[in-house]
């Protein structure tokens, strides 16, 4: 008799304990879930705030070259009726190839008074060098534009394009290249050394992205994306846009 | 089998944690680039793409850390699965629209340059693999060496 009631008591106790444990698990699950959701929301907000402050920081002290056109993001070469927008990153190998193959055609189109080329140096490949060469070279090209030598400087930058994954060209080399195209002014060297136009490069990159430029080179003839970037394709697109 | 599942789930938990941590850490150094990668999908206006690009890496790292700690594993697995389904939908969208982009899943992203082909099928297959890990955890959230285990008084 007493053996059975002991067993019953033991069983009842176990049931109560199990219920308590279940109750406890439910509580723990509820609170950890709430906590975890809160943590995720906070992490997201931190990311948002972090990006906003990073953008502010990178565009603080913005100096826009006075010669820049198109919302202060581009440098114009030529005065022809058809507009060619070229978004390039001086680090990007495909941009170097495009320049090498299309340069004479572009020069000819400019000389014939058919096109106005708007060069948009942007910096989307800072991770491809160890020294943020994209931003530094874009900034240097802005300084060259300010010195009246954008087209020439842009050309020597591509002619001396560094390998991806390396340190890029140092500021001394950027200044030396400037000197080779006639940028002998101290103001050019100062702008390169002080990174005067880095915030401008960031801003120009952001503006380009807002226009749907997700890669370099992006070439637009008369506002339309150029898919065939061969000299023939470029000439055909210019003719189509000019007609 | 009852003794085996917590170990399988533990492996799945740590694997998924590594995936999230890797994905987040590879993006966090360049939040503007992350925004551009989202923008390349051409789904959201740029301003919204920028916010998503900024929030996502932090979210991914937090998910990774929570999985590593083993806190609220079933819930995190559910959120992971939802996020992965959204990613798969995004990649499928890019594919269906004929966009030539890098998915930006683990950093980089953006439009591919000439001569590069998108790896959409591979990207989706990879995400499906991660989805299996999340599925295992949804089904069997009990794992070894987890805060859940300590709090629940198990193990």
Coordinates of C-alpha atoms in Angstrom, one line a residue:
Chain A
X1 CA 0.0 0.0 0.0
X2 CA 2.6 2.5 1.2
X3 CA 4.8 1.5 -1.7
X4 CA 2.2 2.4 -4.2
X5 CA 1.4 5.8 -2.7
X6 CA 5.1 6.5 -2.6
X7 CA 5.2 5.7 -6.3
X8 CA 2.2 7.9 -6.9
X9 CA 3.8 10.7 -5.0
X10 CA 7.0 10.3 -6.9
X11 CA 5.1 10.4 -10.2
X12 CA 3.1 13.5 -9.2
X13 CA 6.3 15.2 -8.2
X14 CA 7.8 14.4 -11.5
X15 CA 4.8 15.7 -13.4
X16 CA 5.0 19.0 -11.5
X17 CA 8.7 19.2 -12.1
X18 CA 8.3 18.6 -15.8
X19 CA 5.6 21.3 -15.9
X20 CA 7.8 23.7 -14.1
X21 CA 10.7 22.9 -16.5
X22 CA 8.4 23.4 -19.5
X23 CA 7.2 26.7 -18.1
X24 CA 10.8 27.8 -17.5
X25 CA 11.8 26.8 -21.1
X26 CA 8.9 28.8 -22.5
X27 CA 9.9 31.8 -20.5
X28 CA 13.5 31.5 -21.5
X29 CA 12.5 31.1 -25.2
X30 CA 10.3 34.2 -25.0
X31 CA 12.9 36.4 -23.5
X32 CA 15.8 35.3 -25.5
X33 CA 13.7 35.7 -28.7
X34 CA 12.8 39.3 -27.7
X35 CA 16.3 40.0 -26.8
X36 CA 17.7 38.6 -30.0
X37 CA 15.2 40.6 -32.1
X38 CA 16.2 43.7 -30.3
X39 CA 19.9 43.0 -30.8
X40 CA 19.3 42.5 -34.6
X41 CA 17.3 45.8 -34.8
X42 CA 20.1 47.6 -33.0
X43 CA 22.8 46.1 -35.2
X44 CA 20.9 47.3 -38.3
X45 CA 20.5 50.8 -36.9
X46 CA 24.2 50.9 -36.1
X47 CA 25.0 49.9 -39.7
X48 CA 22.8 52.7 -41.0
X49 CA 24.3 55.3 -38.7
X50 CA 27.8 54.0 -39.4
X51 CA 27.3 54.3 -43.1
X52 CA 25.8 57.8 -42.9
X53 CA 28.7 59.0 -40.7
X54 CA 31.2 57.3 -43.0
X55 CA 29.7 59.1 -46.0
X56 CA 29.8 62.4 -44.1
X57 CA 33.4 61.9 -43.1
X58 CA 34.5 60.9 -46.6
X59 CA 32.9 63.9 -48.2
X60 CA 33.8 66.4 -45.5
X61 CA 35.8 69.4 -46.8
X62 CA 34.4 68.8 -50.3
X63 CA 36.3 70.9 -52.8
X64 CA 34.8 70.8 -56.3
X65 CA 37.1 71.7 -59.1
X66 CA 35.8 74.9 -60.7
X67 CA 36.2 73.5 -64.2
X68 CA 33.9 70.5 -63.4
X69 CA 30.6 70.3 -65.2
X70 CA 27.5 68.1 -64.9
X71 CA 26.7 68.8 -61.2
X72 CA 30.4 69.2 -60.7
X73 CA 31.2 65.5 -61.4
X74 CA 32.8 65.5 -64.8
X75 CA 35.4 67.1 -67.0
X76 CA 34.5 68.0 -70.6
X77 CA 36.6 67.5 -73.6
X78 CA 35.4 68.9 -77.0
X79 CA 32.4 70.9 -77.8
X80 CA 30.4 68.8 -80.3
X81 CA 26.6 68.2 -80.1
X82 CA 26.6 64.5 -79.2
X83 CA 27.4 63.9 -75.5
X84 CA 29.5 60.9 -74.6
X85 CA 29.7 60.1 -70.8
X86 CA 32.6 57.9 -69.8
X87 CA 32.7 56.7 -66.2
X88 CA 36.1 55.3 -65.5
X89 CA 38.2 54.1 -62.5
X90 CA 41.9 54.5 -63.1
X91 CA 42.4 51.2 -61.3
X92 CA 40.1 49.3 -63.7
X93 CA 41.9 47.1 -66.3
X94 CA 38.8 47.1 -68.6
X95 CA 38.9 50.9 -68.6
X96 CA 42.6 50.8 -69.6
X97 CA 41.7 48.5 -72.5
X98 CA 38.8 50.7 -73.5
X99 CA 41.1 53.8 -73.5
X100 CA 43.8 52.0 -75.5
X101 CA 41.4 50.8 -78.2
X102 CA 39.0 53.8 -78.4
X103 CA 41.4 56.8 -77.8
X104 CA 42.2 57.6 -81.4
X105 CA 38.5 57.3 -82.4
X106 CA 37.5 59.6 -79.5
X107 CA 40.2 62.1 -80.4
X108 CA 39.0 62.2 -84.0
X109 CA 35.4 62.6 -83.0
X110 CA 36.4 65.5 -80.7
X111 CA 38.7 67.1 -83.5
X112 CA 35.8 66.8 -86.0
X113 CA 33.6 68.7 -83.6
X114 CA 31.1 65.9 -83.4
X115 CA 31.1 65.1 -79.7
X116 CA 31.6 66.5 -76.2
X117 CA 33.2 63.9 -74.0
X118 CA 32.4 64.1 -70.3
X119 CA 34.9 62.1 -68.3
X120 CA 33.7 61.0 -64.9
X121 CA 36.6 59.7 -62.8
X122 CA 35.0 57.5 -60.1
X123 CA 36.5 55.3 -57.4
X124 CA 34.8 52.0 -57.0
X125 CA 37.9 49.8 -56.8
X126 CA 39.6 51.1 -53.7
X127 CA 39.7 47.5 -52.5
X128 CA 41.8 46.5 -55.5
X129 CA 44.9 48.3 -54.3
X130 CA 46.5 48.5 -50.9
X131 CA 46.5 52.3 -50.9
X132 CA 43.0 53.2 -52.2
X133 CA 44.6 54.1 -55.5
X134 CA 41.1 54.6 -57.1
X135 CA 40.3 57.5 -54.9
X136 CA 43.9 58.9 -55.0
X137 CA 44.1 58.8 -58.8
X138 CA 40.6 60.2 -59.3
X139 CA 41.5 63.1 -56.9
X140 CA 44.8 63.7 -58.7
X141 CA 42.9 63.8 -62.1
X142 CA 40.6 66.5 -60.6
X143 CA 43.7 68.5 -59.6
X144 CA 45.0 68.0 -63.2
X145 CA 41.6 69.3 -64.5
X146 CA 42.0 72.3 -62.2
X147 CA 45.4 72.9 -63.8
X148 CA 43.8 72.6 -67.3
X149 CA 45.3 69.3 -68.2
X150 CA 42.7 66.7 -67.6
X151 CA 42.8 65.0 -71.0
X152 CA 46.6 64.7 -71.0
X153 CA 46.8 63.6 -67.4
X154 CA 44.0 61.1 -67.8
X155 CA 46.0 59.6 -70.7
X156 CA 49.3 59.2 -68.8
X157 CA 47.4 57.7 -65.8
X158 CA 46.1 54.9 -68.1
X159 CA 49.4 54.5 -69.8
X160 CA 51.0 53.9 -66.4
X161 CA 48.1 51.9 -65.0
X162 CA 49.3 49.8 -62.0
X163 CA 48.5 46.1 -61.4
X164 CA 45.4 45.2 -59.4
X165 CA 46.2 44.0 -55.9
X166 CA 49.3 46.0 -55.6
X167 CA 50.0 49.4 -54.0
X168 CA 49.2 51.4 -57.1
X169 CA 51.3 54.5 -57.9
X170 CA 52.4 56.5 -55.0
X171 CA 51.7 60.3 -54.7
X172 CA 55.3 61.0 -55.8
X173 CA 54.7 59.2 -59.1
X174 CA 51.3 60.8 -59.5
X175 CA 53.0 64.2 -59.3
X176 CA 55.8 63.2 -61.6
X177 CA 53.3 62.1 -64.2
X178 CA 51.7 65.5 -63.8
X179 CA 55.0 67.2 -64.4
X180 CA 55.4 65.1 -67.6
X181 CA 52.3 66.7 -69.1
X182 CA 53.1 70.2 -68.0
X183 CA 51.5 70.3 -64.5
X184 CA 54.6 71.9 -63.0
X185 CA 52.6 74.1 -60.6
X186 CA 53.1 73.6 -56.9
X187 CA 49.3 73.7 -56.5
X188 CA 49.0 70.4 -58.4
X189 CA 51.6 68.7 -56.2
X190 CA 50.0 70.2 -53.1
X191 CA 46.5 69.0 -54.1
X192 CA 47.9 65.4 -54.7
X193 CA 49.8 65.3 -51.5
X194 CA 47.0 66.8 -49.4
X195 CA 44.3 64.8 -51.0
X196 CA 42.3 68.0 -51.7
X197 CA 40.0 66.2 -54.1
X198 CA 39.5 62.9 -52.3
X199 CA 36.1 64.0 -50.9
X200 CA 35.2 65.1 -54.5
X201 CA 36.1 61.6 -55.8
X202 CA 33.8 60.0 -53.2
X203 CA 31.0 62.4 -54.1
X204 CA 31.4 61.9 -57.8
X205 CA 31.3 58.1 -57.2
X206 CA 28.1 58.4 -55.2
X207 CA 26.5 60.6 -57.9
X208 CA 27.5 58.1 -60.6
X209 CA 25.9 55.2 -58.6
X210 CA 22.7 57.2 -58.2
X211 CA 22.6 57.3 -62.0
X212 CA 22.8 53.5 -62.2
X213 CA 26.5 53.3 -62.9
X214 CA 27.5 50.0 -61.3
X215 CA 30.7 49.2 -63.1
X216 CA 33.5 50.7 -65.1
X217 CA 33.9 51.6 -67.8
X218 CA 30.3 52.7 -68.3
X219 CA 30.0 54.6 -71.6
X220 CA 26.9 56.4 -72.6
X221 CA 26.4 58.0 -75.9
X222 CA 23.6 60.5 -76.0
X223 CA 22.5 59.2 -72.6
X224 CA 22.2 55.6 -73.8
X225 CA 24.4 52.8 -72.5
X226 CA 27.0 51.7 -75.1
X227 CA 27.2 47.9 -75.2
X228 CA 29.6 47.6 -78.1
X229 CA 32.6 49.5 -76.9
X230 CA 34.8 48.9 -79.9
X231 CA 35.8 51.9 -82.0
X232 CA 33.3 50.9 -84.7
X233 CA 30.5 50.5 -82.1
X234 CA 31.3 53.9 -80.7
X235 CA 31.4 55.6 -84.0
X236 CA 28.1 54.0 -85.0
X237 CA 26.4 55.1 -81.7
X238 CA 27.6 58.6 -82.2
X239 CA 26.3 58.7 -85.7
X240 CA 22.9 57.3 -84.6
X241 CA 22.7 59.9 -81.8
X242 CA 23.8 62.7 -84.1
X243 CA 21.3 61.9 -86.9
Chain B
X1 CA 19.9 8.9 -33.5
X2 CA 18.7 11.1 -30.6
X3 CA 22.3 11.4 -29.4
X4 CA 23.6 12.1 -32.9
X5 CA 21.3 15.0 -33.8
X6 CA 22.6 17.6 -31.4
X7 CA 26.1 17.0 -32.9
X8 CA 24.8 17.3 -36.5
X9 CA 23.0 20.4 -35.5
X10 CA 26.1 21.8 -33.8
X11 CA 28.0 21.4 -37.0
X12 CA 25.2 23.1 -39.0
X13 CA 25.1 25.9 -36.4
X14 CA 28.8 26.6 -36.6
X15 CA 28.8 26.3 -40.4
X16 CA 26.0 28.8 -40.8
X17 CA 27.7 31.1 -38.3
X18 CA 30.9 31.0 -40.4
X19 CA 28.8 31.8 -43.5
X20 CA 27.2 34.9 -42.0
X21 CA 30.4 36.1 -40.4
X22 CA 32.3 35.7 -43.6
X23 CA 29.6 37.4 -45.7
X24 CA 29.3 40.3 -43.3
X25 CA 33.0 40.9 -42.6
X26 CA 33.8 40.9 -46.3
X27 CA 31.3 43.7 -46.9
X28 CA 31.8 45.8 -43.8
X29 CA 35.0 47.5 -44.9
X30 CA 33.3 49.1 -47.8
X31 CA 29.7 50.0 -46.9
X32 CA 29.4 52.4 -49.9
X33 CA 30.5 49.5 -52.2
X34 CA 28.0 47.2 -50.5
X35 CA 25.3 49.8 -51.3
X36 CA 26.4 49.9 -54.9
X37 CA 26.3 46.0 -55.0
X38 CA 22.6 46.2 -53.9
X39 CA 22.0 49.0 -56.4
X40 CA 23.3 46.8 -59.2
X41 CA 20.2 44.6 -58.8
X42 CA 18.2 47.5 -60.1
X43 CA 15.4 46.7 -57.7
X44 CA 15.5 49.6 -55.3
X45 CA 16.1 53.3 -55.8
X46 CA 19.7 54.2 -55.0
X47 CA 18.9 55.8 -51.6
X48 CA 17.2 52.7 -50.4
X49 CA 19.9 50.4 -51.9
X50 CA 22.4 52.4 -49.9
X51 CA 20.6 51.8 -46.6
X52 CA 20.2 48.1 -47.4
X53 CA 23.8 47.8 -48.3
X54 CA 24.8 49.5 -45.0
X55 CA 22.5 47.5 -42.7
X56 CA 23.0 44.1 -44.3
X57 CA 26.7 43.4 -43.2
X58 CA 25.9 44.4 -39.6
X59 CA 22.9 42.1 -39.6
X60 CA 24.9 39.2 -41.1
X61 CA 27.6 39.6 -38.5
X62 CA 25.1 39.7 -35.7
X63 CA 23.4 36.6 -37.0
X64 CA 26.8 34.9 -37.2
X65 CA 27.7 35.9 -33.6
X66 CA 24.4 34.7 -32.2
X67 CA 24.7 31.4 -34.0
X68 CA 28.3 31.1 -32.7
X69 CA 27.0 31.7 -29.2
X70 CA 24.0 29.4 -29.7
X71 CA 21.4 31.8 -28.5
X72 CA 17.8 31.5 -29.8
X73 CA 19.0 29.1 -32.4
X74 CA 15.6 28.2 -33.8
X75 CA 14.6 31.8 -34.3
X76 CA 17.9 32.8 -35.8
X77 CA 17.7 29.8 -38.2
X78 CA 14.2 31.0 -39.2
X79 CA 15.5 34.5 -39.9
X80 CA 18.5 33.1 -41.7
X81 CA 16.2 31.0 -43.9
X82 CA 14.0 34.0 -44.7
X83 CA 17.1 36.1 -45.6
X84 CA 18.5 33.3 -47.8
X85 CA 15.1 33.0 -49.6
X86 CA 15.2 36.8 -50.2
X87 CA 18.8 36.5 -51.6
X88 CA 17.8 33.6 -53.9
X89 CA 14.8 35.7 -55.1
X90 CA 17.1 38.6 -55.8
X91 CA 19.6 36.5 -57.7
X92 CA 16.8 34.9 -59.7
X93 CA 15.4 38.4 -60.5
X94 CA 18.8 39.5 -61.8
X95 CA 19.0 36.4 -63.8
X96 CA 15.5 36.8 -65.3
X97 CA 16.3 40.4 -66.2
X98 CA 19.4 39.4 -68.0
X99 CA 21.6 41.6 -65.7
X100 CA 25.3 40.9 -65.9
X101 CA 26.2 41.3 -62.2
X102 CA 28.2 39.8 -59.5
X103 CA 25.8 38.8 -56.7
X104 CA 27.9 40.6 -54.1
X105 CA 27.1 37.8 -51.7
X106 CA 30.6 37.9 -50.2
X107 CA 31.8 41.4 -50.9
X108 CA 32.6 43.0 -54.3
X109 CA 29.4 42.9 -56.4
X110 CA 28.4 45.3 -59.1
X111 CA 28.2 44.8 -62.9
X112 CA 30.6 42.4 -64.4
X113 CA 33.1 43.7 -66.9
X114 CA 33.2 42.4 -70.5
X115 CA 34.3 38.8 -70.7
X116 CA 33.0 37.8 -67.3
X117 CA 29.9 35.7 -67.0
X118 CA 27.5 35.7 -64.1
X119 CA 27.5 32.7 -61.8
X120 CA 23.8 32.8 -61.0
X121 CA 23.3 29.0 -60.9
X122 CA 26.3 28.5 -58.7
X123 CA 25.2 31.4 -56.4
X124 CA 21.7 30.0 -56.0
X125 CA 23.0 26.4 -55.4
X126 CA 25.3 27.8 -52.7
X127 CA 22.5 29.6 -51.1
X128 CA 20.4 26.5 -51.2
X129 CA 23.2 24.7 -49.4
X130 CA 23.1 27.3 -46.7
X131 CA 19.3 27.0 -46.6
X132 CA 19.7 23.3 -45.8
X133 CA 21.9 24.2 -42.8
X134 CA 19.2 26.6 -41.6
X135 CA 16.6 23.9 -42.2
X136 CA 18.4 21.4 -40.0
X137 CA 18.5 24.0 -37.2
X138 CA 14.9 24.9 -37.6
X139 CA 14.0 21.2 -37.3
X140 CA 16.6 20.2 -34.7
X141 CA 17.6 23.4 -32.8
X142 CA 19.2 21.6 -29.9
X143 CA 23.0 21.8 -30.2
X144 CA 26.0 21.2 -28.0
X145 CA 28.0 24.0 -26.5
X146 CA 25.2 26.6 -26.8
X147 CA 23.8 29.3 -24.5
X148 CA 20.4 27.8 -25.3
X149 CA 21.5 24.6 -23.7
X150 CA 22.8 26.3 -20.6
X151 CA 19.6 28.5 -20.2
X152 CA 17.3 25.5 -20.8
X153 CA 19.2 23.4 -18.3
X154 CA 19.9 20.7 -20.8
X155 CA 23.0 18.9 -21.9

